[in-house]
XYZ file of C-alpha atoms in Angstrom:
457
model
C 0.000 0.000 0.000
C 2.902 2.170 -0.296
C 4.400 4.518 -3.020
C 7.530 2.207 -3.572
C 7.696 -1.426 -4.809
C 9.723 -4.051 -2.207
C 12.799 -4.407 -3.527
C 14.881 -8.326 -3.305
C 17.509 -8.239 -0.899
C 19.449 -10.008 1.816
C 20.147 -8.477 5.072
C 22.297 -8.867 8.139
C 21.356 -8.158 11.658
C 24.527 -8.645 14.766
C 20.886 -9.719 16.441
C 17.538 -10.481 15.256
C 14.618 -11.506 17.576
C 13.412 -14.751 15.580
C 11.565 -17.840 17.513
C 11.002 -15.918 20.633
C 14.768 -15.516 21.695
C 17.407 -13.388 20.034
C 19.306 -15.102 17.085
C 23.004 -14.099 16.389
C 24.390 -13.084 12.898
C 20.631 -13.059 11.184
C 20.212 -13.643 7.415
C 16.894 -12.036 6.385
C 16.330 -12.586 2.915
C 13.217 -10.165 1.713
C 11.450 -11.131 -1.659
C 9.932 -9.153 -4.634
C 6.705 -9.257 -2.898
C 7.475 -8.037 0.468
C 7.923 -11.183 2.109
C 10.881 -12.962 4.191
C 12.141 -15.564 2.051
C 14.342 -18.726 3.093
C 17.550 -17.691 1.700
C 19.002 -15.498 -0.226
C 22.109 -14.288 -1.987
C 25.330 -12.567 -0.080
C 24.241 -9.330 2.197
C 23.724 -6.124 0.755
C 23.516 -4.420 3.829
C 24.332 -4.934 7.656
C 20.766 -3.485 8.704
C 22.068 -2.910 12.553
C 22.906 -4.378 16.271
C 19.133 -5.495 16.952
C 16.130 -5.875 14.706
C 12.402 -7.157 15.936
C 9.890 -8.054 14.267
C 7.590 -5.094 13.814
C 4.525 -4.947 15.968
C 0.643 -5.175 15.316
C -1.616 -2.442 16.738
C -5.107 -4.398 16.972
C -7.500 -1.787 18.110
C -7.632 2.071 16.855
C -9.573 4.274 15.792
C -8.074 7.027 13.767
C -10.163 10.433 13.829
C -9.330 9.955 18.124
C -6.143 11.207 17.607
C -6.799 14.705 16.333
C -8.975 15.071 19.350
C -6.183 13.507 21.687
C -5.703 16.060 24.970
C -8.874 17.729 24.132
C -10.791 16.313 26.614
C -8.069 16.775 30.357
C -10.706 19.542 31.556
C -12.944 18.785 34.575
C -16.863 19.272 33.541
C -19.656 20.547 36.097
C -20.247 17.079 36.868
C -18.505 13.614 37.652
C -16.197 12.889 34.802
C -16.165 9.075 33.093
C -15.953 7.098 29.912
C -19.341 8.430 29.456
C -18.842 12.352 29.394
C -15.720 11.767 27.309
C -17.677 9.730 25.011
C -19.986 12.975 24.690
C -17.105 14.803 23.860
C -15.994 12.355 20.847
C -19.191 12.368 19.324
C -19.176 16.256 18.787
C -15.539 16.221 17.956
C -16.746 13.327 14.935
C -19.750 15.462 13.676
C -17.222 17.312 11.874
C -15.170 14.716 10.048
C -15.872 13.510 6.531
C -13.453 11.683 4.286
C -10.934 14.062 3.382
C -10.356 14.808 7.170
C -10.265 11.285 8.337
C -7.862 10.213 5.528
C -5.244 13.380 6.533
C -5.995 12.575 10.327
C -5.044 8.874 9.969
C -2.005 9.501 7.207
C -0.737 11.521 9.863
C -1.382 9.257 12.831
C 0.047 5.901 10.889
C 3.241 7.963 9.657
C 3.493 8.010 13.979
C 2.810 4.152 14.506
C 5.479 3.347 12.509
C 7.885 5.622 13.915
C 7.112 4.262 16.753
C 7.652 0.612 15.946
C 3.940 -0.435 14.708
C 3.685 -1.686 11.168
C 0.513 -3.093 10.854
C -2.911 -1.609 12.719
C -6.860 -2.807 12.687
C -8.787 0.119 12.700
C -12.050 -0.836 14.284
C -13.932 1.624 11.956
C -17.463 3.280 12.844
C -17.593 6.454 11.293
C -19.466 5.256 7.745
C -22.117 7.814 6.813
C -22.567 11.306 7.038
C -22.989 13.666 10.086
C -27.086 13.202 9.379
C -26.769 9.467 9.029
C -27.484 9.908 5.263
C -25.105 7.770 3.242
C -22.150 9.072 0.967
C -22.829 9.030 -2.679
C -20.117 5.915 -2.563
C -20.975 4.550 0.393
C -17.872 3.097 1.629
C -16.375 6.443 1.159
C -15.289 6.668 4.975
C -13.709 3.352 4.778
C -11.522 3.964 1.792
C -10.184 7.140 3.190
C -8.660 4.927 5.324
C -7.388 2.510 2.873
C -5.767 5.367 0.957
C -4.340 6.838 4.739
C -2.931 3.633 5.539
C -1.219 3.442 1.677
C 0.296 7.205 1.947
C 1.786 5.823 4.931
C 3.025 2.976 4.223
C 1.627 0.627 7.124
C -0.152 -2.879 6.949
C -3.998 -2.453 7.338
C -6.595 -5.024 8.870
C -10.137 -2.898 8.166
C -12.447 -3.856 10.586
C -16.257 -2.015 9.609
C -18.267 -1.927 12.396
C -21.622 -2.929 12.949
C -23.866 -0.394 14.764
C -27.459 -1.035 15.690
C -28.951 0.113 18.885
C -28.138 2.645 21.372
C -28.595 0.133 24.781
C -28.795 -3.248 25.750
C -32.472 -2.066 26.058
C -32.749 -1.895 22.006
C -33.029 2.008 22.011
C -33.002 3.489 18.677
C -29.923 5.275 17.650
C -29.317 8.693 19.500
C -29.019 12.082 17.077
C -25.004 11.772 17.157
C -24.905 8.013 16.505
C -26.864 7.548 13.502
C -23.994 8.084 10.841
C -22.560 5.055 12.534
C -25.566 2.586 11.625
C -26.434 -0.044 9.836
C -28.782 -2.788 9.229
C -27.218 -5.890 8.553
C -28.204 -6.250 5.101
C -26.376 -2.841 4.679
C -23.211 -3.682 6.500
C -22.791 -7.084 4.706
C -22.829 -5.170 1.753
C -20.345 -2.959 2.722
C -18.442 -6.033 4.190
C -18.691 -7.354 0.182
C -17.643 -3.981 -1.010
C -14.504 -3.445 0.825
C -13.090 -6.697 0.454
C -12.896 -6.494 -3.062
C -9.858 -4.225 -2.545
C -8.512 -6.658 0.228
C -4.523 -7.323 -0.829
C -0.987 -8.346 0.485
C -1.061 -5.080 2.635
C -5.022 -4.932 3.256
C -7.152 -7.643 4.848
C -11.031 -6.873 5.591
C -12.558 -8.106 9.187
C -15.876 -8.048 10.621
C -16.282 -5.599 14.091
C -19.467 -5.623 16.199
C -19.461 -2.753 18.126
C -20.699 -4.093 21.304
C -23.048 -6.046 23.108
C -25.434 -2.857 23.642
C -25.157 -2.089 19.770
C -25.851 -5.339 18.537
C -28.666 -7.059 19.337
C -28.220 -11.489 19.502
C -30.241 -11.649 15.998
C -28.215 -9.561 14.361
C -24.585 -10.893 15.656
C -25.785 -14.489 14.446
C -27.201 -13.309 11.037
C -23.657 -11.557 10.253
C -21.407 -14.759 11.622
C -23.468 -17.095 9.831
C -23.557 -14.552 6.453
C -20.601 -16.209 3.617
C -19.671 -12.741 3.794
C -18.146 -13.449 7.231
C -16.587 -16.963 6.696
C -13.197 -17.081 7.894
C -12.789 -13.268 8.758
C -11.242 -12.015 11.902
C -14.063 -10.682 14.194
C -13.674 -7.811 16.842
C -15.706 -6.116 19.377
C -15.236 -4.003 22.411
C -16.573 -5.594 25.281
C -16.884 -5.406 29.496
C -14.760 -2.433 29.210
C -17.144 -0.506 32.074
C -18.702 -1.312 34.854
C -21.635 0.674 33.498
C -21.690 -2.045 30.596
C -21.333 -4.906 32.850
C -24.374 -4.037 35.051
C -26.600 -3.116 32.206
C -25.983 -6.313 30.386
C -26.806 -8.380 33.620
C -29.747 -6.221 34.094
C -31.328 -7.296 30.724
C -29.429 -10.432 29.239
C -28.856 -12.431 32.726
C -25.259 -12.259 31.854
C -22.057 -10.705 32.414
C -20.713 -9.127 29.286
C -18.224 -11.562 28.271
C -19.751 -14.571 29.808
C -22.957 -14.296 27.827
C -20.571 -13.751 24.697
C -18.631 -16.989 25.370
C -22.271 -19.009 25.761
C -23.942 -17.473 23.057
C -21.185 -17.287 20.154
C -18.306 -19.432 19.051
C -15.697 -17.838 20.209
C -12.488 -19.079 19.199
C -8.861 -17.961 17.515
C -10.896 -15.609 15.097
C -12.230 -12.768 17.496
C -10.229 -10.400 19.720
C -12.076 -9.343 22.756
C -11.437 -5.725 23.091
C -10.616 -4.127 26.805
C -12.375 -7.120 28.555
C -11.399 -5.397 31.663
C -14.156 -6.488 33.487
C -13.702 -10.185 34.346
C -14.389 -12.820 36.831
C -12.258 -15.901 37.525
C -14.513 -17.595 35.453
C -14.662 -15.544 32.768
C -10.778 -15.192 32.625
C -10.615 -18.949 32.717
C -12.901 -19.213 29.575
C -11.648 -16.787 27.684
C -8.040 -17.981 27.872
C -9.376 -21.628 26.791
C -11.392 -20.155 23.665
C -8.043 -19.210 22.041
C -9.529 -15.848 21.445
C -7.744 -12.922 21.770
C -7.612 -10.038 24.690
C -7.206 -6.982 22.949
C -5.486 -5.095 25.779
C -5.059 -0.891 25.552
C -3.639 0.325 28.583
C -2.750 3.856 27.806
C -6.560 4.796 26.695
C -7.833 2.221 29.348
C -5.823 3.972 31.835
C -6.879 7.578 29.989
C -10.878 6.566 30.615
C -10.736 5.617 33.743
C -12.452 2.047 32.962
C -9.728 -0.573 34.893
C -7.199 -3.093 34.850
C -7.284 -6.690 32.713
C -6.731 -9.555 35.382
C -3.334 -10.057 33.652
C -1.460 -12.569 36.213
C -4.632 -14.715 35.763
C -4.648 -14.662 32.319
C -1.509 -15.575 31.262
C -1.218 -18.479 34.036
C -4.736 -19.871 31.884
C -2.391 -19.877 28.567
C -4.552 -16.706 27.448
C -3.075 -14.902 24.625
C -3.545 -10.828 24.297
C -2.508 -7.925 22.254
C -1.838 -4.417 22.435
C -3.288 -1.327 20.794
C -3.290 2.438 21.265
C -7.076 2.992 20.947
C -8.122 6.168 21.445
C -4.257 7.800 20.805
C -3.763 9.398 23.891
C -0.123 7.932 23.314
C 1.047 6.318 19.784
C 3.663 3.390 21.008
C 3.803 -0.076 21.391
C 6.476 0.706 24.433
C 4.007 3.039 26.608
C 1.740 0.224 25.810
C 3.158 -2.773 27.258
C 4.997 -0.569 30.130
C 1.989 0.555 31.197
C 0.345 -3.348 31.172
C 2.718 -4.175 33.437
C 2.534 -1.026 35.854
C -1.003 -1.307 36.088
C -0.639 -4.707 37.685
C 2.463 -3.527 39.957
C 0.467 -0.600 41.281
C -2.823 -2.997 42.208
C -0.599 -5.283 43.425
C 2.173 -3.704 44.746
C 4.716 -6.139 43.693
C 6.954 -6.033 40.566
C 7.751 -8.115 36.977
C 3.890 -9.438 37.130
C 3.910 -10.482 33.474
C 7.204 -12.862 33.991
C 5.427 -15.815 35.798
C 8.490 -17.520 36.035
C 11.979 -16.921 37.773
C 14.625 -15.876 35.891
C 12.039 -14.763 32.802
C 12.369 -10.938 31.443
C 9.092 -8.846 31.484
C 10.131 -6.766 28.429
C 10.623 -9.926 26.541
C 7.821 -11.974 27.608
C 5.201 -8.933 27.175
C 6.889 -8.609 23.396
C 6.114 -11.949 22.645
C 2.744 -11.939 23.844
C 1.643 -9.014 21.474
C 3.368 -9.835 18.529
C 1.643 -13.335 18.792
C -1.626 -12.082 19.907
C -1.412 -9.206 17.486
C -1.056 -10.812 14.413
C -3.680 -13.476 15.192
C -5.860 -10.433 15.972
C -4.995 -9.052 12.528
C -5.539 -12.377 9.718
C -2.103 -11.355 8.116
C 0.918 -13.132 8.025
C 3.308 -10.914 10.821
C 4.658 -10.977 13.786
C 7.824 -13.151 13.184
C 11.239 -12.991 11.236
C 10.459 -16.452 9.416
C 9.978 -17.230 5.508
C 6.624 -16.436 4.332
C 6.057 -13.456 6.582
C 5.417 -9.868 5.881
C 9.218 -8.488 5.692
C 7.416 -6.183 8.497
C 10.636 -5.148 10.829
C 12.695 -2.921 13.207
C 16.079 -1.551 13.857
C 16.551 -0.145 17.164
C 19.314 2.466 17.256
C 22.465 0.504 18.591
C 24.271 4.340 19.388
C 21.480 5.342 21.513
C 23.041 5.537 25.327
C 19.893 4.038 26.585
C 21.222 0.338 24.977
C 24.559 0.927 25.956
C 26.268 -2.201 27.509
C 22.943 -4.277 26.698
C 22.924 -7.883 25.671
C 20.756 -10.773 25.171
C 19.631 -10.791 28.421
C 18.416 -7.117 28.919
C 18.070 -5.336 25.759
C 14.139 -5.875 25.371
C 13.790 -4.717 28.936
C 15.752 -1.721 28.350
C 13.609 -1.010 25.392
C 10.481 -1.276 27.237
C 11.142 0.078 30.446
C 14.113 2.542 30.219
C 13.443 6.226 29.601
C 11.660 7.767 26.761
C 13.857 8.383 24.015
C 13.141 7.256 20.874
C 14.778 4.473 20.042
C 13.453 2.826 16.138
C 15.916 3.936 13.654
C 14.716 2.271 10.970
C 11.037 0.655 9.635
C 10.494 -1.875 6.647
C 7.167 -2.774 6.070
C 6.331 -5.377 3.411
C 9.310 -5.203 2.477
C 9.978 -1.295 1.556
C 11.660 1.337 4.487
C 9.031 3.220 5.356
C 11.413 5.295 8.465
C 14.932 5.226 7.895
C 17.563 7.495 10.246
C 13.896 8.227 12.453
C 12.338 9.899 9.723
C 9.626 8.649 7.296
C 9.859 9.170 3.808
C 6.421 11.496 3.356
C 6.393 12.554 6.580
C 6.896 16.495 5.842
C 3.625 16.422 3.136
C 1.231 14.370 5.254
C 2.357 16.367 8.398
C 1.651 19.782 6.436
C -1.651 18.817 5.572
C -2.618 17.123 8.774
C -2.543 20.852 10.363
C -4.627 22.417 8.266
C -7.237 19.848 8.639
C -6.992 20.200 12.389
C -6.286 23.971 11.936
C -9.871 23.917 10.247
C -12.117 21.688 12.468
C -10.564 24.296 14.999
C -11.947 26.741 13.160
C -15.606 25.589 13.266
């Protein structure tokens, strides 16, 4: 989806993180079509100290970020997830195509400074401000498909499905209504979009949540052929608001009613879940689902902590994503996972369950596995047939001095914040090389006028 064409090379890395562990003196051969291949011919460049595979963002959605810090003032009353969410909705009334597709250029030039090279954007604006349709009616969905090409990045598109305002079955408020759909609409969308699916651009199916999607329509879109064999999202038990009102009318916590009512398995990604029980934890872990974990905005909203220690002593795999934007990087991410648990708990390294076992390491390996399983594209590893989707940390920053094996990833996670990805290939072409990316001065220009302008009324 980017500008350039991969080009066929062979690379050496002093270190490259391949198999979960670090691998010395690295051959990574990259083919003509972006991906790592099993050989290749003599090195054309030494690409750097230590490289890692690049990592998935599974949850985002895009407009957030131009609103990002817009919302740190106290109101009259108590502040939550739910006056914030008032907030977003005005701050969307104003965003058609051409704004979205600057906002997210400009936000996916960040993610892959930052180390991501692949995102899902879980994607709910579709139709106009009045809820009237664009003339092309995927038009809000392409704008991100041509964002995610300016930049450069790997793309899992993830429409949503939007129904109902409650778990009552209240219509659609005033401010929500250019998010809807009726399932016969949104599974022609689904069919539209994934006509322009590609190496860099796979098409998934998001239900919103359990109050937006009533049980008939959740089983009419799994069981559509539109559906068969896509990855499937959805925010859920991410408030205690949520979890209440779902009891209240479906006899059910949020995710427990999900887990008895659907087949959940390696195909969805559970957004937030931060509301769990034992149980539930237990369960989801077993389903092979995904926990589609974003500290930084959970953290932001005030909504809670995941039951991580739990989790990953079930076998539960999870990924990270940065949501609502409040921070763009896959480091703040996983640091903040694991402070979370340390403040609750008031112990420290929560995620390494064993002795001897690094945190930065063993949260790394969690995401990029969860990630890409979240995403339904071949990433995540430094192996033949993946996405040539990689990083090279900067071996002359001071922050890695005197690192090896055994510490670099936790010096990468946890020490300081200076940036510290030199270099970004994605499928195959550099994307950031030297900290900068290769459009970044265009899409950056035109990003502020767009925000310039929704500032402007």
């Amino acid at each position: 989806m980017s500008e350039t064409t991969p080009n066929a090379a062979t690379y050496v890395a002093d270190h490259a993180w391949r198999d979960g562990r670090w691998q010395a003196d690295a051959r990574l051969a990259v083919d003509a079509r972006g991906r790592l291949a099993a050989d290749g011919g003599e090195p054309a460049e030494r690409l750097g100290a230590w490289v890692l595979p690049g990592m998935p963002n599974l949850h985002s959605h895009a407009f957030q970020r131009a609103m990002a810090g817009l919302a740190e003032r106290r109101g009259k009353s108590g502040d939550s997830f739910w006056t914030w969410r008032e907030t977003m909705y005005g701050f969307a009334a104003a965003i058609g195509p051409e704004e979205l597709q600057a906002i997210a250029a400009q936000l996916y030039v960040e993610m892959l400074k930052a180390g991501y090279t692949q995102v899902c954007e879980f994607h709910y604006l579709h139709h106009q401000p009045d809820g009237a349709p664009y003339a092309q009616p995927e038009a809000m969905s392409l704008a991100l498909v041509e964002a995610a090409r300016e930049a450069g990045i790997a793309l899992t598109l993830l429409p949503v499905l939007y129904m109902t305002g409650g778990f009552d079955g209240r219509p659609l408020a005033a401010r929500q209504r250019r998010f809807g759909h009726d399932v016969s609409g949104y599974l022609r969308l689904l069919e539209a979009l994934k006509a322009h699916e590609g190496d860099d651009l796979r098409v998934g199916i998001a239900l919103h949540s359990l109050r937006a999607v009533p049980e008939e329509a959740m089983r009419a879109v799994l069981a559509a052929g539109a559906a068969r064999d896509l990855p499937v999202h959805i925010h859920i038990a991410e408030q205690i608001g949520e979890v209440q009102d779902c009891l209240a009318v479906r006899g059910a916590r949020p995710v427990e009613w999900l887990l008895d009512h659907a087949e959940v398995d390696a195909r969805w990604t559970l957004v937030h879940a931060t509301h769990l029980t034992g149980h539930e934890t237990a369960r989801l872990a077993r389903s092979g689902a995904v926990a589609g974990l974003c500290p930084t905005t959970e953290a932001n909203l005030g909504d809670g902590l995941f039951p991580l220690a739990d989790y990953l002593d079930a076998g539960g795999a999870l990924g990270i994503g940065s949501d609502s934007h409040i921070s763009v990087s896959p480091v703040e991410e996983l640091r903040w996972l694991e402070y979370g648990q340390r403040l609750a708990t008031r112990h420290r390294n929560i995620a390494a369950r064993a002795a001897g076992d690094s945190v930065g390491a063993t949260l790394w390996r969690a995401a990029l596995r969860g990630g890409a399983q979240a995403a339904g594209l071949p990433l995540g590893e430094l192996r033949a047939g993946m996405r040539a989707d990689l990083l090279v940390l900067d071996e002359r920053a001071p922050l890695l001095a005197a690192r090896d094996e055994t510490s670099l990833l936790d010096s990468f996670v946890f020490a300081g914040n200076a940036p510290l990805v030199r270099d970004v290939m994605c499928g195959g072409r550099w994307q950031v090389r030297d900290f900068r990316h290769r459009d970044e001065e265009r899409i950056a220009a035109r990003y502020r006028r767009t925000v310039e302008r929704l500032a402007g009324g």
